[in-house]
């Protein structure tokens, strides 16, 4: 196998373009000319032998291989940051444990890179994970059975007893198949979706999101299917069975069967899905819990 010659600079430019969904936005975020960023992306694609982005008039979207490369690229950036922070230091020997509550969406789409980084930095601290529904995690926090929780904080119920900090705000967009008549519509409005068959996700704290968005209409959404399977939603949307409204946090441009999915912004401002870290108010944190919180803040995207 030929040796690849990939630079840190190219990886940084690639991440910027992926997050901005456009070459111009990526170049602005890193303060480099568009031509230099374009050259870096082309070189990456030549070195890896795969296409990382789909190019279109409104910007770029990641290919399946691009999503895989993005995950590895972020791991490389995190590893280099850890190495830089650790130069001249002895390995951290802090020992202890921290009990962290999480919800299924957080486990699947936010947690793995964070845990990997924390374990590299503090190998002697045990992270005890408890995956439950959001309402039960709030109960465990208030009772002192958990030190911290990473969950969707935009719909916390026990706000008088729980403090939180937002780590990620994820924009909601409409998902449609490329063959859908609305896939080429500029300035898509919720009114355009009013009578479309809807695929409703009933997983975790995302259940009820569509009903909340549809509350501005005088009738409920026309729900064609309800499913707790994220892959089920992608498969149904990808084959044209309906549309859905979900946050970018869980967006992937392909179903498992290889059907493409397009995510489109609406003219109306949709609610964001906010992922955050939460703890019981007035809690005095252990050293292990404090270090976990600090790592979460550094991991913030």
GROMACS .gro file of C-alpha atoms in nm:
model
  301
    1UNK     CA    1   0.000   0.000   0.000
    2UNK     CA    2   0.136   0.342  -0.094
    3UNK     CA    3   0.224   0.571   0.193
    4UNK     CA    4  -0.009   0.870   0.230
    5UNK     CA    5   0.137   1.216   0.275
    6UNK     CA    6  -0.127   1.409   0.473
    7UNK     CA    7  -0.046   1.721   0.672
    8UNK     CA    8  -0.199   1.866   0.987
    9UNK     CA    9  -0.284   2.181   0.791
   10UNK     CA   10  -0.487   1.983   0.537
   11UNK     CA   11  -0.678   1.807   0.815
   12UNK     CA   12  -0.756   2.139   0.983
   13UNK     CA   13  -0.887   2.288   0.656
   14UNK     CA   14  -1.094   1.976   0.588
   15UNK     CA   15  -1.265   1.998   0.929
   16UNK     CA   16  -1.336   2.369   0.878
   17UNK     CA   17  -1.505   2.306   0.541
   18UNK     CA   18  -1.702   2.009   0.678
   19UNK     CA   19  -1.835   2.213   0.970
   20UNK     CA   20  -1.916   2.520   0.757
   21UNK     CA   21  -2.061   2.309   0.472
   22UNK     CA   22  -1.889   2.536   0.223
   23UNK     CA   23  -1.538   2.616   0.105
   24UNK     CA   24  -1.595   2.988   0.155
   25UNK     CA   25  -1.719   2.939   0.511
   26UNK     CA   26  -1.432   2.705   0.591
   27UNK     CA   27  -1.172   2.942   0.452
   28UNK     CA   28  -1.318   3.230   0.656
   29UNK     CA   29  -1.302   3.028   0.979
   30UNK     CA   30  -0.932   2.946   0.933
   31UNK     CA   31  -0.838   3.281   0.778
   32UNK     CA   32  -0.697   3.131   0.457
   33UNK     CA   33  -0.782   3.196   0.092
   34UNK     CA   34  -1.045   2.977  -0.072
   35UNK     CA   35  -0.797   2.861  -0.335
   36UNK     CA   36  -0.556   2.733  -0.068
   37UNK     CA   37  -0.838   2.547   0.109
   38UNK     CA   38  -0.962   2.402  -0.222
   39UNK     CA   39  -0.611   2.281  -0.306
   40UNK     CA   40  -0.579   2.119   0.037
   41UNK     CA   41  -0.910   1.932  -0.007
   42UNK     CA   42  -0.814   1.813  -0.355
   43UNK     CA   43  -0.480   1.690  -0.223
   44UNK     CA   44  -0.654   1.501   0.059
   45UNK     CA   45  -0.889   1.335  -0.189
   46UNK     CA   46  -0.595   1.239  -0.410
   47UNK     CA   47  -0.400   1.097  -0.114
   48UNK     CA   48  -0.694   0.900   0.026
   49UNK     CA   49  -0.824   0.791  -0.314
   50UNK     CA   50  -1.185   0.877  -0.226
   51UNK     CA   51  -1.420   1.170  -0.278
   52UNK     CA   52  -1.473   1.345   0.056
   53UNK     CA   53  -1.735   1.600  -0.049
   54UNK     CA   54  -2.027   1.630  -0.284
   55UNK     CA   55  -2.003   1.973  -0.451
   56UNK     CA   56  -2.320   2.162  -0.535
   57UNK     CA   57  -2.427   2.522  -0.599
   58UNK     CA   58  -2.501   2.596  -0.234
   59UNK     CA   59  -2.185   2.446  -0.085
   60UNK     CA   60  -2.064   2.097  -0.004
   61UNK     CA   61  -2.189   1.791   0.184
   62UNK     CA   62  -1.981   1.504   0.314
   63UNK     CA   63  -1.982   1.172   0.133
   64UNK     CA   64  -1.999   0.851   0.334
   65UNK     CA   65  -1.620   0.829   0.316
   66UNK     CA   66  -1.602   1.196   0.414
   67UNK     CA   67  -1.796   1.128   0.734
   68UNK     CA   68  -1.554   0.846   0.820
   69UNK     CA   69  -1.256   1.068   0.750
   70UNK     CA   70  -1.405   1.351   0.962
   71UNK     CA   71  -1.426   1.123   1.264
   72UNK     CA   72  -1.060   1.022   1.225
   73UNK     CA   73  -0.958   1.383   1.158
   74UNK     CA   74  -1.117   1.505   1.483
   75UNK     CA   75  -0.946   1.223   1.673
   76UNK     CA   76  -0.612   1.336   1.531
   77UNK     CA   77  -0.677   1.698   1.631
   78UNK     CA   78  -0.774   1.589   1.984
   79UNK     CA   79  -0.468   1.365   2.015
   80UNK     CA   80  -0.234   1.646   1.909
   81UNK     CA   81  -0.401   1.884   2.157
   82UNK     CA   82  -0.358   1.625   2.433
   83UNK     CA   83   0.007   1.576   2.338
   84UNK     CA   84   0.074   1.950   2.341
   85UNK     CA   85  -0.095   1.985   2.678
   86UNK     CA   86   0.102   1.696   2.818
   87UNK     CA   87   0.451   1.798   2.709
   88UNK     CA   88   0.669   1.843   3.014
   89UNK     CA   89   0.412   1.684   3.246
   90UNK     CA   90   0.410   1.351   3.419
   91UNK     CA   91   0.112   1.123   3.352
   92UNK     CA   92  -0.186   1.234   3.560
   93UNK     CA   93  -0.224   0.980   3.841
   94UNK     CA   94  -0.548   1.117   3.985
   95UNK     CA   95  -0.761   0.819   4.087
   96UNK     CA   96  -1.130   0.795   4.162
   97UNK     CA   97  -1.463   0.749   3.991
   98UNK     CA   98  -1.737   0.967   3.846
   99UNK     CA   99  -2.098   0.862   3.788
  100UNK     CA  100  -2.239   1.012   3.466
  101UNK     CA  101  -2.593   0.981   3.337
  102UNK     CA  102  -2.651   0.985   2.961
  103UNK     CA  103  -2.944   0.947   2.726
  104UNK     CA  104  -2.941   0.718   2.417
  105UNK     CA  105  -2.895   1.000   2.164
  106UNK     CA  106  -2.596   1.131   2.360
  107UNK     CA  107  -2.448   0.781   2.378
  108UNK     CA  108  -2.479   0.733   2.004
  109UNK     CA  109  -2.379   1.074   1.871
  110UNK     CA  110  -2.176   1.271   2.124
  111UNK     CA  111  -2.014   1.056   2.391
  112UNK     CA  112  -1.753   0.826   2.237
  113UNK     CA  113  -1.487   1.084   2.145
  114UNK     CA  114  -1.533   1.262   2.479
  115UNK     CA  115  -1.484   0.939   2.678
  116UNK     CA  116  -1.185   0.840   2.469
  117UNK     CA  117  -1.016   1.171   2.540
  118UNK     CA  118  -1.094   1.159   2.913
  119UNK     CA  119  -0.956   0.806   2.947
  120UNK     CA  120  -0.633   0.904   2.773
  121UNK     CA  121  -0.588   1.199   3.004
  122UNK     CA  122  -0.696   1.035   3.330
  123UNK     CA  123  -0.645   0.658   3.299
  124UNK     CA  124  -0.700   0.595   3.672
  125UNK     CA  125  -1.042   0.759   3.692
  126UNK     CA  126  -1.329   0.519   3.635
  127UNK     CA  127  -1.629   0.657   3.446
  128UNK     CA  128  -1.949   0.481   3.552
  129UNK     CA  129  -2.213   0.540   3.284
  130UNK     CA  130  -2.586   0.513   3.345
  131UNK     CA  131  -2.804   0.533   3.033
  132UNK     CA  132  -3.166   0.618   3.106
  133UNK     CA  133  -3.454   0.843   2.999
  134UNK     CA  134  -3.402   1.214   3.059
  135UNK     CA  135  -3.668   1.242   3.331
  136UNK     CA  136  -3.519   0.952   3.528
  137UNK     CA  137  -3.168   1.097   3.495
  138UNK     CA  138  -3.299   1.421   3.647
  139UNK     CA  139  -3.440   1.215   3.935
  140UNK     CA  140  -3.103   1.040   3.988
  141UNK     CA  141  -2.917   1.373   3.982
  142UNK     CA  142  -3.144   1.532   4.241
  143UNK     CA  143  -3.114   1.225   4.467
  144UNK     CA  144  -2.734   1.238   4.450
  145UNK     CA  145  -2.708   0.904   4.273
  146UNK     CA  146  -2.525   1.065   3.981
  147UNK     CA  147  -2.244   1.321   3.986
  148UNK     CA  148  -2.312   1.462   3.639
  149UNK     CA  149  -2.527   1.406   3.333
  150UNK     CA  150  -2.476   1.472   2.963
  151UNK     CA  151  -2.816   1.507   2.797
  152UNK     CA  152  -3.053   1.729   2.605
  153UNK     CA  153  -3.092   2.031   2.834
  154UNK     CA  154  -3.337   2.238   2.630
  155UNK     CA  155  -3.628   2.052   2.789
  156UNK     CA  156  -3.506   1.999   3.146
  157UNK     CA  157  -3.798   1.990   3.389
  158UNK     CA  158  -3.634   2.027   3.732
  159UNK     CA  159  -3.457   2.357   3.663
  160UNK     CA  160  -3.494   2.479   4.021
  161UNK     CA  161  -3.283   2.188   4.142
  162UNK     CA  162  -3.045   2.132   3.849
  163UNK     CA  163  -2.779   2.357   3.700
  164UNK     CA  164  -2.654   2.304   3.348
  165UNK     CA  165  -2.427   2.441   3.078
  166UNK     CA  166  -2.492   2.410   2.705
  167UNK     CA  167  -2.214   2.234   2.512
  168UNK     CA  168  -2.367   2.207   2.165
  169UNK     CA  169  -2.662   2.371   1.990
  170UNK     CA  170  -2.778   2.159   1.700
  171UNK     CA  171  -2.992   2.319   1.430
  172UNK     CA  172  -3.302   2.135   1.308
  173UNK     CA  173  -3.354   2.087   0.936
  174UNK     CA  174  -3.597   1.907   0.708
  175UNK     CA  175  -3.477   1.574   0.568
  176UNK     CA  176  -3.598   1.471   0.221
  177UNK     CA  177  -3.496   1.224  -0.049
  178UNK     CA  178  -3.319   1.366  -0.359
  179UNK     CA  179  -3.619   1.252  -0.565
  180UNK     CA  180  -3.863   1.451  -0.351
  181UNK     CA  181  -4.017   1.754  -0.533
  182UNK     CA  182  -3.907   1.982  -0.247
  183UNK     CA  183  -3.540   1.879  -0.265
  184UNK     CA  184  -3.465   2.157  -0.517
  185UNK     CA  185  -3.685   2.424  -0.358
  186UNK     CA  186  -3.496   2.733  -0.243
  187UNK     CA  187  -3.617   2.897   0.076
  188UNK     CA  188  -3.819   2.599   0.193
  189UNK     CA  189  -4.106   2.695   0.423
  190UNK     CA  190  -4.280   2.485   0.687
  191UNK     CA  191  -4.599   2.557   0.494
  192UNK     CA  192  -4.446   2.358   0.204
  193UNK     CA  193  -4.423   2.058   0.438
  194UNK     CA  194  -4.764   2.099   0.595
  195UNK     CA  195  -4.935   1.812   0.413
  196UNK     CA  196  -4.634   1.590   0.356
  197UNK     CA  197  -4.624   1.240   0.515
  198UNK     CA  198  -4.398   1.265   0.820
  199UNK     CA  199  -4.161   1.007   0.967
  200UNK     CA  200  -4.166   1.068   1.343
  201UNK     CA  201  -3.875   0.956   1.560
  202UNK     CA  202  -3.987   0.832   1.903
  203UNK     CA  203  -3.637   0.787   2.041
  204UNK     CA  204  -3.524   0.945   2.365
  205UNK     CA  205  -3.586   1.316   2.424
  206UNK     CA  206  -3.633   1.380   2.051
  207UNK     CA  207  -3.982   1.235   2.076
  208UNK     CA  208  -4.234   1.515   2.044
  209UNK     CA  209  -3.996   1.744   1.852
  210UNK     CA  210  -4.208   1.732   1.536
  211UNK     CA  211  -4.531   1.785   1.729
  212UNK     CA  212  -4.377   2.093   1.890
  213UNK     CA  213  -4.271   2.237   1.555
  214UNK     CA  214  -4.611   2.164   1.404
  215UNK     CA  215  -4.794   2.339   1.690
  216UNK     CA  216  -4.805   2.660   1.481
  217UNK     CA  217  -5.048   2.488   1.243
  218UNK     CA  218  -5.416   2.431   1.320
  219UNK     CA  219  -5.383   2.056   1.268
  220UNK     CA  220  -5.132   1.788   1.376
  221UNK     CA  221  -4.862   1.658   1.140
  222UNK     CA  222  -4.964   1.390   0.894
  223UNK     CA  223  -4.757   1.115   1.057
  224UNK     CA  224  -4.707   0.823   0.820
  225UNK     CA  225  -4.475   0.623   1.046
  226UNK     CA  226  -4.353   0.637   1.404
  227UNK     CA  227  -4.032   0.455   1.487
  228UNK     CA  228  -3.773   0.451   1.764
  229UNK     CA  229  -3.504   0.349   1.513
  230UNK     CA  230  -3.280   0.626   1.380
  231UNK     CA  231  -3.174   0.402   1.092
  232UNK     CA  232  -3.541   0.333   1.026
  233UNK     CA  233  -3.604   0.706   0.986
  234UNK     CA  234  -3.310   0.738   0.745
  235UNK     CA  235  -3.424   0.437   0.541
  236UNK     CA  236  -3.784   0.562   0.513
  237UNK     CA  237  -3.681   0.917   0.421
  238UNK     CA  238  -3.415   0.792   0.178
  239UNK     CA  239  -3.669   0.581  -0.012
  240UNK     CA  240  -3.918   0.867  -0.034
  241UNK     CA  241  -4.172   0.734   0.219
  242UNK     CA  242  -4.190   1.073   0.389
  243UNK     CA  243  -3.999   1.368   0.532
  244UNK     CA  244  -3.880   1.442   0.884
  245UNK     CA  245  -3.744   1.729   1.094
  246UNK     CA  246  -3.442   1.644   1.307
  247UNK     CA  247  -3.123   1.810   1.441
  248UNK     CA  248  -2.792   1.810   1.259
  249UNK     CA  249  -2.646   1.615   1.552
  250UNK     CA  250  -2.804   1.297   1.416
  251UNK     CA  251  -2.790   1.377   1.043
  252UNK     CA  252  -2.608   1.143   0.809
  253UNK     CA  253  -2.637   1.184   0.431
  254UNK     CA  254  -2.687   0.811   0.367
  255UNK     CA  255  -2.912   0.533   0.491
  256UNK     CA  256  -2.768   0.188   0.562
  257UNK     CA  257  -2.903   0.077   0.225
  258UNK     CA  258  -2.708   0.355   0.050
  259UNK     CA  259  -3.001   0.588  -0.022
  260UNK     CA  260  -2.906   0.954  -0.006
  261UNK     CA  261  -3.076   1.203   0.229
  262UNK     CA  262  -3.075   1.582   0.186
  263UNK     CA  263  -3.110   1.814   0.487
  264UNK     CA  264  -3.265   2.152   0.406
  265UNK     CA  265  -3.297   2.464   0.619
  266UNK     CA  266  -3.639   2.626   0.644
  267UNK     CA  267  -3.716   2.997   0.622
  268UNK     CA  268  -3.864   2.979   0.970
  269UNK     CA  269  -3.632   2.956   1.267
  270UNK     CA  270  -3.669   2.606   1.413
  271UNK     CA  271  -3.585   2.522   1.774
  272UNK     CA  272  -3.233   2.398   1.839
  273UNK     CA  273  -3.159   2.075   2.021
  274UNK     CA  274  -2.918   2.169   2.299
  275UNK     CA  275  -2.682   1.909   2.446
  276UNK     CA  276  -2.528   2.005   2.778
  277UNK     CA  277  -2.379   1.892   3.104
  278UNK     CA  278  -2.597   1.904   3.416
  279UNK     CA  279  -2.548   1.863   3.790
  280UNK     CA  280  -2.744   1.902   4.111
  281UNK     CA  281  -2.751   2.263   4.228
  282UNK     CA  282  -2.511   2.354   4.513
  283UNK     CA  283  -2.318   2.029   4.470
  284UNK     CA  284  -1.958   2.021   4.583
  285UNK     CA  285  -1.793   1.812   4.312
  286UNK     CA  286  -1.527   1.549   4.369
  287UNK     CA  287  -1.189   1.593   4.200
  288UNK     CA  288  -1.282   1.324   3.946
  289UNK     CA  289  -1.612   1.498   3.861
  290UNK     CA  290  -1.436   1.834   3.831
  291UNK     CA  291  -1.179   1.690   3.589
  292UNK     CA  292  -1.459   1.534   3.383
  293UNK     CA  293  -1.636   1.871   3.361
  294UNK     CA  294  -1.314   2.044   3.253
  295UNK     CA  295  -1.259   1.782   2.983
  296UNK     CA  296  -1.615   1.828   2.858
  297UNK     CA  297  -1.558   2.203   2.827
  298UNK     CA  298  -1.241   2.147   2.625
  299UNK     CA  299  -1.426   1.899   2.403
  300UNK     CA  300  -1.701   2.150   2.326
  301UNK     CA  301  -1.763   2.194   1.952
   0.00000   0.00000   0.00000
